Short mmCIF file of C-alpha atoms and ligand atoms in Angstrom, two decimals:
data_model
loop_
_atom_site.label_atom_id
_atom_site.label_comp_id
_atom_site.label_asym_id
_atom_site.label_seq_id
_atom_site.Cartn_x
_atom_site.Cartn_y
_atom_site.Cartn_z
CA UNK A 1 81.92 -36.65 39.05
CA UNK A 2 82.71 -40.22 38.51
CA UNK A 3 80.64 -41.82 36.07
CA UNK A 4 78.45 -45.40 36.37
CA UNK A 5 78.04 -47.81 33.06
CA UNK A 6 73.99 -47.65 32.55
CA UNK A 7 72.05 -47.79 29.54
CA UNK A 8 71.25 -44.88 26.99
CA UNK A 9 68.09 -43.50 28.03
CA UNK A 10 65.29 -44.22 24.87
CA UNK A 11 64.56 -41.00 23.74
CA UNK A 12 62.37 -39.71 20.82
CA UNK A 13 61.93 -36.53 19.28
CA UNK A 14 59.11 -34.55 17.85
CA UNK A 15 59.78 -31.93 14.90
CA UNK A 16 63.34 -30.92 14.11
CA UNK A 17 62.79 -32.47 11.35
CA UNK A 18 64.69 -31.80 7.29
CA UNK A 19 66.08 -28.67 6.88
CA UNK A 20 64.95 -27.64 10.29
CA UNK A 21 67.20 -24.90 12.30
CA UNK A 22 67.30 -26.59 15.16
CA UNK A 23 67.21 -30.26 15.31
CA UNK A 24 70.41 -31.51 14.16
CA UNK A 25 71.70 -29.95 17.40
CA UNK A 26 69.70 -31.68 19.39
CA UNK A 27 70.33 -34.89 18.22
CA UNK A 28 74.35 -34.14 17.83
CA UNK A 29 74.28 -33.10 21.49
CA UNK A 30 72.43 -35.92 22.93
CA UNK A 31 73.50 -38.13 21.20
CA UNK A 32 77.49 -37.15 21.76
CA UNK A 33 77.92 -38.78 25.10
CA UNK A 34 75.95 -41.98 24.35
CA UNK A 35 73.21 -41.05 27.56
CA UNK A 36 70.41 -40.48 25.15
CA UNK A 37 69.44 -42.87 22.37
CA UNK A 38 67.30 -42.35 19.20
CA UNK A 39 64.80 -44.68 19.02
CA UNK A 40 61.87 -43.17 17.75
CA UNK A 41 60.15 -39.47 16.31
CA UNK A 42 57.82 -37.25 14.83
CA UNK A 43 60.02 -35.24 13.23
CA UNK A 44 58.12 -33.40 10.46
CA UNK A 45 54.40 -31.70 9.91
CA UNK A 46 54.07 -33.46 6.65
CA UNK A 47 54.12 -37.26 7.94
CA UNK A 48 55.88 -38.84 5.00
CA UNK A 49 58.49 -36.64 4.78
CA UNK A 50 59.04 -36.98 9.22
CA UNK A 51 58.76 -41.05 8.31
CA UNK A 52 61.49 -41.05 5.41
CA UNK A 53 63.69 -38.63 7.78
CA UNK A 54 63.60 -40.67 10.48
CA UNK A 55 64.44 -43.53 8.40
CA UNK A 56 67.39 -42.03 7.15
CA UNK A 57 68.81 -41.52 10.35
CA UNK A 58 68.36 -44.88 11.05
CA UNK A 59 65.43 -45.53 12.68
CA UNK A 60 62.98 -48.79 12.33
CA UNK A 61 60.22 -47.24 9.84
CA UNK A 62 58.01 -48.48 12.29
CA UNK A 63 59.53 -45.96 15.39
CA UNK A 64 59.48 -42.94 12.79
CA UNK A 65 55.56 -41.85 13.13
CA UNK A 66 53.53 -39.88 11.25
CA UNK A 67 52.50 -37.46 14.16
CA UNK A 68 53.26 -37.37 18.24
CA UNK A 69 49.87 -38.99 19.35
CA UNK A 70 50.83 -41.51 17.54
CA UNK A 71 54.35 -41.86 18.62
CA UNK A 72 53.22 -41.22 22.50
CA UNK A 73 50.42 -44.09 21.67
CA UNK A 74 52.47 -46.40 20.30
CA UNK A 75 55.79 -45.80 22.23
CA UNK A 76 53.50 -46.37 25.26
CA UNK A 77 52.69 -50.12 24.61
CA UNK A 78 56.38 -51.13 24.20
CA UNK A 79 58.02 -52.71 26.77
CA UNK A 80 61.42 -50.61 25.28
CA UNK A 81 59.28 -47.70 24.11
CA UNK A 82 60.91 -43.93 24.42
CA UNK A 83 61.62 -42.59 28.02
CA UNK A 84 62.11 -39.11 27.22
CA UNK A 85 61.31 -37.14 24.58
CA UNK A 86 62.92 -33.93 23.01
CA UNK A 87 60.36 -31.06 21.42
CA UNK A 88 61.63 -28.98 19.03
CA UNK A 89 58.50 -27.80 16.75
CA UNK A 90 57.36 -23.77 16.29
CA UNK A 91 56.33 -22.41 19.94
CA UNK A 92 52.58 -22.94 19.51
CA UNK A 93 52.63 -26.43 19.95
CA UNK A 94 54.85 -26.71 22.68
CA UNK A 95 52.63 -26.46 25.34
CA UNK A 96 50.46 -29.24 23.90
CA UNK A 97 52.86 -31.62 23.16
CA UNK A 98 54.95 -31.33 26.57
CA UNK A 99 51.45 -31.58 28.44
CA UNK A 100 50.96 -34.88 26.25
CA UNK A 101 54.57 -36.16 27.09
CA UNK A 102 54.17 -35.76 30.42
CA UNK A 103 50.96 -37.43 30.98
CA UNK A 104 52.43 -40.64 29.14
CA UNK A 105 55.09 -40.67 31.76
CA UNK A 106 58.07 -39.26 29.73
CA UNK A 107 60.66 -36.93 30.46
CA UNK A 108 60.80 -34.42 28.65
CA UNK A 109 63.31 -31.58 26.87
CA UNK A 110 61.40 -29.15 25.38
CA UNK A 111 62.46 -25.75 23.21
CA UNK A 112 61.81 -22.48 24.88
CA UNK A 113 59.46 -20.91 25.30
CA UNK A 114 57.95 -23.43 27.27
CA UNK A 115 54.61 -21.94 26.15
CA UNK A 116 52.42 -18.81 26.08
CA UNK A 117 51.28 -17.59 29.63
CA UNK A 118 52.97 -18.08 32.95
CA UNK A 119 49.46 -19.68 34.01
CA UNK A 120 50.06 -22.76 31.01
CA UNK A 121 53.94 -22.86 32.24
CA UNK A 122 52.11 -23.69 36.08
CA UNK A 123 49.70 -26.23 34.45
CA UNK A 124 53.14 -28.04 33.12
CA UNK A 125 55.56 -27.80 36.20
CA UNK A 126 52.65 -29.19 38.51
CA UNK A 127 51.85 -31.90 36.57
CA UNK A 128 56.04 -33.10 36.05
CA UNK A 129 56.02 -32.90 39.98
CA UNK A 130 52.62 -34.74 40.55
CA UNK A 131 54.66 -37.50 37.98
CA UNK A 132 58.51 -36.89 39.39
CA UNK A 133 59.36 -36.39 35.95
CA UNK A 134 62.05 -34.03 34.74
CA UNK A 135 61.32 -31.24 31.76
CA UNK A 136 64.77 -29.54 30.77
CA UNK A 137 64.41 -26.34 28.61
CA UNK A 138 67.21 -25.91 25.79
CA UNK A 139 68.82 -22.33 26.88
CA UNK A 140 71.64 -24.07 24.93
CA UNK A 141 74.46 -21.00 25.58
CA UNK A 142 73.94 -21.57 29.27
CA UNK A 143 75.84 -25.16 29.01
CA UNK A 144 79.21 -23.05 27.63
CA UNK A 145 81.73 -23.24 30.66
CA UNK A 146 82.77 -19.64 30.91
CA UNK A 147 79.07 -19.51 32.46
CA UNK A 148 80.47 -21.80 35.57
CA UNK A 149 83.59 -19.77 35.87
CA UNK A 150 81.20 -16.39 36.24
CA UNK A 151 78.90 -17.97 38.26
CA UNK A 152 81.46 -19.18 41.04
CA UNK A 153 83.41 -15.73 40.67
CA UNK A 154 80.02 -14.02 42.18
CA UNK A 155 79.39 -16.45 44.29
CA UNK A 156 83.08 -15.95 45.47
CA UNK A 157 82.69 -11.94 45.63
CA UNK A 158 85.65 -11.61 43.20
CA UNK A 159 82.87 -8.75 41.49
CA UNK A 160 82.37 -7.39 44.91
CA UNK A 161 78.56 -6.18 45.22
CA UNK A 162 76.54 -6.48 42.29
CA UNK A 163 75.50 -3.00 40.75
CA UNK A 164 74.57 -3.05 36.90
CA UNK A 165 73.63 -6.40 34.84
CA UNK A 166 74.37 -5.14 31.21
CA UNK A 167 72.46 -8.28 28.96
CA UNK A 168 71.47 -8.07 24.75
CA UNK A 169 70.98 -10.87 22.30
CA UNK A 170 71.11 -8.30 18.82
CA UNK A 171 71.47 -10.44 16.12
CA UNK A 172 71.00 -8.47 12.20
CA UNK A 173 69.80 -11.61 10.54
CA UNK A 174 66.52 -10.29 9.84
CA UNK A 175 66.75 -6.19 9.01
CA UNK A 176 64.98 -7.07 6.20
CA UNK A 177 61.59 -8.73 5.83
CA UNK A 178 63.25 -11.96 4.87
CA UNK A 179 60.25 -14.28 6.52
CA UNK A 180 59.06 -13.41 2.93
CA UNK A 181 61.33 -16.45 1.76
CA UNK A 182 62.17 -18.11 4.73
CA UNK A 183 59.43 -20.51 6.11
CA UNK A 184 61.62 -21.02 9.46
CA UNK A 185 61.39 -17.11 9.75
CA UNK A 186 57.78 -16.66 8.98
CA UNK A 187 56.20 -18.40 11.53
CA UNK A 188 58.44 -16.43 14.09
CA UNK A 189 56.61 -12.80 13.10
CA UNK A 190 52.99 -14.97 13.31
CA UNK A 191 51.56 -14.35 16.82
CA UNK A 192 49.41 -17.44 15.80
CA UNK A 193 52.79 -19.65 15.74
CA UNK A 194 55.23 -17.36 17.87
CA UNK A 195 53.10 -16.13 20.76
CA UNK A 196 52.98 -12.59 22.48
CA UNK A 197 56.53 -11.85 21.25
CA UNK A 198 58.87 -12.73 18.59
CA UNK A 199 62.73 -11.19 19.61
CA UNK A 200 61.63 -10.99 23.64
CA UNK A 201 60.98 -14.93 23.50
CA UNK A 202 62.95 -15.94 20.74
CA UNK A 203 66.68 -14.48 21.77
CA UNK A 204 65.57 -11.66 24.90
CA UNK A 205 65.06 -15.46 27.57
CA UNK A 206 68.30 -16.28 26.78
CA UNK A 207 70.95 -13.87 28.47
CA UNK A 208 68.05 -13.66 30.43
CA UNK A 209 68.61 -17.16 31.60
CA UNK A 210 71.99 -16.97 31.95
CA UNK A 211 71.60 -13.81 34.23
CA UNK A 212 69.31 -16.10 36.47
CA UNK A 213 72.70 -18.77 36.35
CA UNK A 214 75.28 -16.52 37.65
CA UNK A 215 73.15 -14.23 39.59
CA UNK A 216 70.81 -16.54 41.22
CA UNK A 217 70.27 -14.16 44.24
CA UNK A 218 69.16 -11.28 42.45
CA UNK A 219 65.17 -10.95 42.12
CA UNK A 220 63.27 -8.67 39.32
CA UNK A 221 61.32 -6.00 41.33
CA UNK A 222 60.26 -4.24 38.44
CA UNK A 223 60.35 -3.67 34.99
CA UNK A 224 59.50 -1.12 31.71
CA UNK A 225 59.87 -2.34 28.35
CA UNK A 226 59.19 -0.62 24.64
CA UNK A 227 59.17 -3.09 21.37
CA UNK A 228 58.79 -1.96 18.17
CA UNK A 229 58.53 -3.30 14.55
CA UNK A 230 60.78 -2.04 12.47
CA UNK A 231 59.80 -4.10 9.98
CA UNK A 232 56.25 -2.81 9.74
CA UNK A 233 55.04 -6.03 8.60
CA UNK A 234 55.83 -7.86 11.59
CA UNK A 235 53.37 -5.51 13.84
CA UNK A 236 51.86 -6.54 16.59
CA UNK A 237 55.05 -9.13 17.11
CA UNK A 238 57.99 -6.78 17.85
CA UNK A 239 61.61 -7.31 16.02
CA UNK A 240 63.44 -5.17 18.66
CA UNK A 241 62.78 -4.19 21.85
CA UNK A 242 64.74 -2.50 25.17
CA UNK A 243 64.15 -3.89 28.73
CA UNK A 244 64.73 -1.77 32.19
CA UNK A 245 64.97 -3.43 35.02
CA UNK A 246 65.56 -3.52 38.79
CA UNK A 247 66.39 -5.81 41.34
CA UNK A 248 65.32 -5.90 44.84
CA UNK A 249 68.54 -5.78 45.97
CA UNK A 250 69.16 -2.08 44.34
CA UNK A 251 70.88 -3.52 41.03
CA UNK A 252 70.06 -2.16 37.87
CA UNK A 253 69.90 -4.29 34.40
CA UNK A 254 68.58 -3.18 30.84
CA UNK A 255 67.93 -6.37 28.20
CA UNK A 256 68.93 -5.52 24.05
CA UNK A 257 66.25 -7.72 22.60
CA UNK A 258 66.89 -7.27 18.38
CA UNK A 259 66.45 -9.38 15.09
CA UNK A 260 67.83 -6.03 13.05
CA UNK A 261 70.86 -4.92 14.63
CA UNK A 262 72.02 -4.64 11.02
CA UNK A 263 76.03 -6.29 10.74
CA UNK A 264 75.78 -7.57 13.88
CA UNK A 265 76.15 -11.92 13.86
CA UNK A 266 74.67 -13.00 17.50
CA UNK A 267 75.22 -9.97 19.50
CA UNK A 268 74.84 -11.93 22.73
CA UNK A 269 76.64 -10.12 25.55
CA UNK A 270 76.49 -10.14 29.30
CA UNK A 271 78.49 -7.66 31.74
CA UNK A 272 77.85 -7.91 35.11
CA UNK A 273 79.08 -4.71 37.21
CA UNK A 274 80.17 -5.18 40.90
CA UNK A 275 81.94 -2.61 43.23
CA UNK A 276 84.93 -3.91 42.41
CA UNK A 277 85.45 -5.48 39.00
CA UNK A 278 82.94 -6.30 36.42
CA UNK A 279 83.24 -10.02 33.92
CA UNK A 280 81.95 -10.18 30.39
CA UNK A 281 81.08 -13.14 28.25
CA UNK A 282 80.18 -12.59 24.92
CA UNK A 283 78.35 -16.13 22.11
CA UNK A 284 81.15 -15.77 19.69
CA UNK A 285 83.62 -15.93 21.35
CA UNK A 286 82.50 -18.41 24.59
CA UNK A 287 86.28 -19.49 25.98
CA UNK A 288 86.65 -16.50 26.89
CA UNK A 289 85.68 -14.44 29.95
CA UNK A 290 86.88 -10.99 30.42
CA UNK A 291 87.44 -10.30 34.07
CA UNK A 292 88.00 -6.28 34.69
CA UNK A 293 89.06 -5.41 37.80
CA UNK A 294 89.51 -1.73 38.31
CA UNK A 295 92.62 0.11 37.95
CA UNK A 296 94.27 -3.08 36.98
CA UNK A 297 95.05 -3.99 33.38
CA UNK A 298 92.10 -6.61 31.78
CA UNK A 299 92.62 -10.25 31.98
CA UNK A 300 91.20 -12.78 29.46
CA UNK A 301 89.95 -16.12 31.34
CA UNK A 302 90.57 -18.92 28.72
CA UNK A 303 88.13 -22.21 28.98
CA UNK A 304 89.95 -25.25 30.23
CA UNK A 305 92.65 -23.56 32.49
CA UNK A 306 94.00 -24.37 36.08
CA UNK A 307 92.97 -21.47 37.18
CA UNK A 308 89.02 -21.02 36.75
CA UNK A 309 87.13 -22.24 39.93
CA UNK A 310 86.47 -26.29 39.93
CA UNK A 311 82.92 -25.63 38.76
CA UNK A 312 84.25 -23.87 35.33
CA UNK A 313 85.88 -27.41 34.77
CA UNK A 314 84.09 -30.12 35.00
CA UNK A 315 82.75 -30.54 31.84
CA UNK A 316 86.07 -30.13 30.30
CA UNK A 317 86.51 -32.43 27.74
CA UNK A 318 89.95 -31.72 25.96
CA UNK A 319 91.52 -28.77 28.20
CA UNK A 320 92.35 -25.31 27.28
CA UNK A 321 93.25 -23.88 23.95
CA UNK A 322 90.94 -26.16 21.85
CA UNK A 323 88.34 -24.27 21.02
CA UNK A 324 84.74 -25.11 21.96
CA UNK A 325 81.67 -24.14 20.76
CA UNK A 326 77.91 -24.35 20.88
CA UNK A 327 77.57 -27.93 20.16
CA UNK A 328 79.53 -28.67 23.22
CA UNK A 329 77.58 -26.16 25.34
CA UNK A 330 74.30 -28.09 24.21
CA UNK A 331 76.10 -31.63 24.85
CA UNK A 332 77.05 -30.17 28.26
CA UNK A 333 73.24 -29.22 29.22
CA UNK A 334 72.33 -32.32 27.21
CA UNK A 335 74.50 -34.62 29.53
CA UNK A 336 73.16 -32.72 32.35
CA UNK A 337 69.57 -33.51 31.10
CA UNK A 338 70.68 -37.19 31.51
CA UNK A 339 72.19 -36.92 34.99
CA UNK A 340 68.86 -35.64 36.36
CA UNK A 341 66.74 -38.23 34.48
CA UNK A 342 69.22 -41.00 36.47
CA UNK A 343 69.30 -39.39 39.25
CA UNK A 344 65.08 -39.57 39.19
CA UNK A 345 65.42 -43.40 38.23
CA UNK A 346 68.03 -44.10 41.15
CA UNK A 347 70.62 -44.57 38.11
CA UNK A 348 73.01 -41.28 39.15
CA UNK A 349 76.50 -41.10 40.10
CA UNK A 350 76.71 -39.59 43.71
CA UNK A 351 77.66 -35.84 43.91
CA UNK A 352 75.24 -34.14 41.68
CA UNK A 353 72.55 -32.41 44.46
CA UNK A 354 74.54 -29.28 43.00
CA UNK A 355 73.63 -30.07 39.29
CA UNK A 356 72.66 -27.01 37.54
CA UNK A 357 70.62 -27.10 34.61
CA UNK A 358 67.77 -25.28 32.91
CA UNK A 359 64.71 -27.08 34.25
CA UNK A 360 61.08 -26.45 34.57
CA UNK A 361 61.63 -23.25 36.76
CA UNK A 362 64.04 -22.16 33.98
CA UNK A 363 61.47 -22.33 31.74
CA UNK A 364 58.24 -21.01 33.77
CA UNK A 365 60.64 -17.65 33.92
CA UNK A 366 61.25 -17.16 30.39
CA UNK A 367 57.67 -16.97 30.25
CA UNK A 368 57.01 -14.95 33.21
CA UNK A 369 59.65 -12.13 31.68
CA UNK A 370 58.36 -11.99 28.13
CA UNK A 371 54.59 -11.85 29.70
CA UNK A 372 55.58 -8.89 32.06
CA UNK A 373 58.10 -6.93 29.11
CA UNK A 374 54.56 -7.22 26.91
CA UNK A 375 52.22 -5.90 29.83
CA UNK A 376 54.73 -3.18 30.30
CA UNK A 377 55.26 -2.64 26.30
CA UNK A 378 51.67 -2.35 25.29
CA UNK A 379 50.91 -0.17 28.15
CA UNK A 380 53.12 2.32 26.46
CA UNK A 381 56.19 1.33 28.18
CA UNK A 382 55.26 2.04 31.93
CA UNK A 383 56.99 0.86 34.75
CA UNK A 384 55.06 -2.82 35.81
CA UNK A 385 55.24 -4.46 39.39
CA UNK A 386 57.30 -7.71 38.47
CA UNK A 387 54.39 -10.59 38.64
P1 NAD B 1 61.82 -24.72 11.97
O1 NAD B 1 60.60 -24.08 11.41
O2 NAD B 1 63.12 -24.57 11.26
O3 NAD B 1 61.57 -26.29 12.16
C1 NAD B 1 60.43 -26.79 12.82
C2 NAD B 1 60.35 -28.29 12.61
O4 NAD B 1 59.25 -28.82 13.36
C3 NAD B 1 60.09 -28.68 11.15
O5 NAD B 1 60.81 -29.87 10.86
C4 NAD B 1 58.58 -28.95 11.13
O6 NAD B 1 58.17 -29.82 10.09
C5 NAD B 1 58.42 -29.60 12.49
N1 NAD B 1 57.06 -29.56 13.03
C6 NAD B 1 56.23 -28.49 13.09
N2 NAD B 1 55.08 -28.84 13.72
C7 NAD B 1 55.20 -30.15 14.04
C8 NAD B 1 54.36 -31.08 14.70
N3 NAD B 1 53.15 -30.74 15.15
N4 NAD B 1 54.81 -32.36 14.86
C9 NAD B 1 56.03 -32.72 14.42
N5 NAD B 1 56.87 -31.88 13.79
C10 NAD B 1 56.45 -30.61 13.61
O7 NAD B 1 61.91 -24.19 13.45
P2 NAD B 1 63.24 -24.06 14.33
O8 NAD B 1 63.92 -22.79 14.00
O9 NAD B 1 64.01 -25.33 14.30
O10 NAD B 1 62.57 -23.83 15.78
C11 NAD B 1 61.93 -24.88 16.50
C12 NAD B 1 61.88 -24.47 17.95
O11 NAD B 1 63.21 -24.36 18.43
C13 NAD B 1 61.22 -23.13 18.22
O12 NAD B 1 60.45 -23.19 19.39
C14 NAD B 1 62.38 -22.17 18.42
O13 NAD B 1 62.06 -21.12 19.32
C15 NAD B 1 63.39 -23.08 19.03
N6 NAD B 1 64.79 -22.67 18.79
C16 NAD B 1 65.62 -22.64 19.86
C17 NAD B 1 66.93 -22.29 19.71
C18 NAD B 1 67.83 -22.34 20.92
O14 NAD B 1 68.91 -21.75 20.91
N7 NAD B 1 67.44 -23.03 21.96
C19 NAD B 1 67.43 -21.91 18.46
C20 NAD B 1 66.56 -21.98 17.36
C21 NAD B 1 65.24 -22.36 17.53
#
């Protein structure tokens, strides 16, 4: 994909602000392949300490605002004010701030979940269409490449027919009730702050999403889902939860959803089963794919190599053997991000109708499968029409 000389898009950011999990990969990914530039933020709930933040990255004090209205006010009268903006606050604000965004004309990359209810996620994705503007939803692991590779080998029937989709995010970090110290942790066991779910929303979307990348033709019929708290404190918001699913093509999945699967680091695994091999990709260790092809001995796909599929490669930056890692994964969705945004101002290289990146839909999904595992769950765990 040959790449044109065009400006940085002007892009702002609300929240991520000091100490924050999440925003230093934002701007480290965006920022990596010079299509996004800081210009302006919000970064912070107390407005002094967002204003001195954004100063120290090296803002004009006058682009680092004290809230988002006043950013999406201000930014509005420039004649160089922000063109996109990245939203990376606790999940109850979301939803407002993204509707905001949009309505001043901005593209916009927002945190999943998108928001609360599938109806709110609607609201959003028709008003980016009535404005042809772009909202990309940070399932960061989806940008790793060993996602390409396993998307092209289904495509390619190297699995054969898809049977069993085998997904869990199981992390141990929070076994104990360590929200108790950890402001970044409480607001994740607050419905107020968190939303119908904490470990469905918060890790459950993302194999999720990256079952929806490699097997887009595979559609949820139906679904049964229990959650529990095992930190009794954290009732009604569940810490881990299992997930049955089927397809409507007769494949099977179940979904590990877990914040105390004590020892574990990420956990995040997904094995796809076909008739005739199965692949799995596991977070820590993302340049690799296993590819298991029955009766034969297991081969090890390594990122970067000659002989993944062309679609595993192109966002190679250094070839095989160098390790990557998440911040590449996010630069990779991040870069894709940018292509769309050109591509919407008539500013894209040619080739990139195939571009695949988490986008609105991505996100109205997440929301759709945490809002159905929570119908199921609190109806005791029934089986629930997928709606
Ligand atoms: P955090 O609590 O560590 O940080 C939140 C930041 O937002 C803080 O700087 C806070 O001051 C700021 N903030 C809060 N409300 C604000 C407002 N109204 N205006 C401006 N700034 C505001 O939270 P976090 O762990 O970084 O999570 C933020 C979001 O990112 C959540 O939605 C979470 O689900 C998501 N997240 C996604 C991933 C991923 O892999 N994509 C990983 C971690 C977190």
């Amino acid at each position: 994909m040959s790449e044109k000389k065009r400006k940085p898009i002007r892009w702002g950011m609300v929240g991520g602000g000091r100490g924050s999990q999440i925003g230093y990969i934002h701007r480290s990914a965006a920022l990596r392949d010079d299509t996004f530039a800081l210009v302006a933020g919000a970064f912070d709930l107390d407005p002094e300490r967002g204003r001195s933040f954004g100063v120290d990255l090296g803002l004009d004090r006058g682009r680092s605002y004290p809230d988002y209205q006043t950013m999406l006010a201000e930014e509005g009268k420039r004649p160089d004010g922000i063109e996109a903006v990245s939203i990376a606050t606790p999940n109850n604000t979301h939803f407002s701030i993204c509707k905001a965004a949009l309505e001043y004309g901005l593209h916009v990359v927002c945190e999943k979940p998108l928001c609360f209810t599938v109806t709110e996620a609607k609201e959003l994705k028709a008003l980016a269409e009535a404005r042809g503007l772009i909202v990309g939803v940070t399932y960061g692991y989806a940008g790793h490449q060993m996602i390409e590779q396993a998307r092209a080998m289904v495509k390619n029937g190297d699995l054969g027919e898809i049977r069993i989709v085998n997904l869990q995010f199981a992390h141990g970090f929070h076994s104990a009730p360590v929200e108790e110290q950890n402001p970044s942790t409480r607001w994740r066991v607050d419905p107020k702050f968190a939303g119908p779910s904490y470990v469905l929303g918060d890790v459950g979307t993302h194999p999720i999403y990256i079952s929806e990348v490699i097997l887009p033709h595979l559609k949820i019929k139906r679904l049964m889902c229990v959650r529990q708290s095992f930190v009794k404190s954290r009732a009604p918001l569940e810490d881990n939860a299992i997930t049955l699913m089927e397809y409507d093509n007769g494949a099977v999945a179940n979904v590990w959803s877990s914040a105390v699967n004590a020892g574990s680091m990420h956990g995040q695994k997904v094995r796809i089963v076909g008739s005739k091999a199965s692949i799995e990709w596991w977070d820590e260790r993302p340049n690799q794919l296993s590819y298991e092809i029955q009766g034969e001995p297991v081969r090890i796909l390594e990122r970067g190599m000659d002989y993944l599929y062309p679609e595993a490669r192109l966002d190679d930056r250094i070839g095989g053997g160098h390790p990557e890692g998440l911040f590449e994964a996010w630069a990779n969705l991040y870069r894709r991000f940018a292509l769309a945004i050109n591509d919407n101002r008539g500013l894209a290289p040619e080739g990139i109708e195939n571009l695949c990146f988490p986008g609105i839909d991505a996100g109205l999904e997440g929301v759709r499968w945490v809002e159905n595992c929570v119908r199921s769950a609190d109806q005791g765990g029934i089986w629930v029409d997928y709606g």
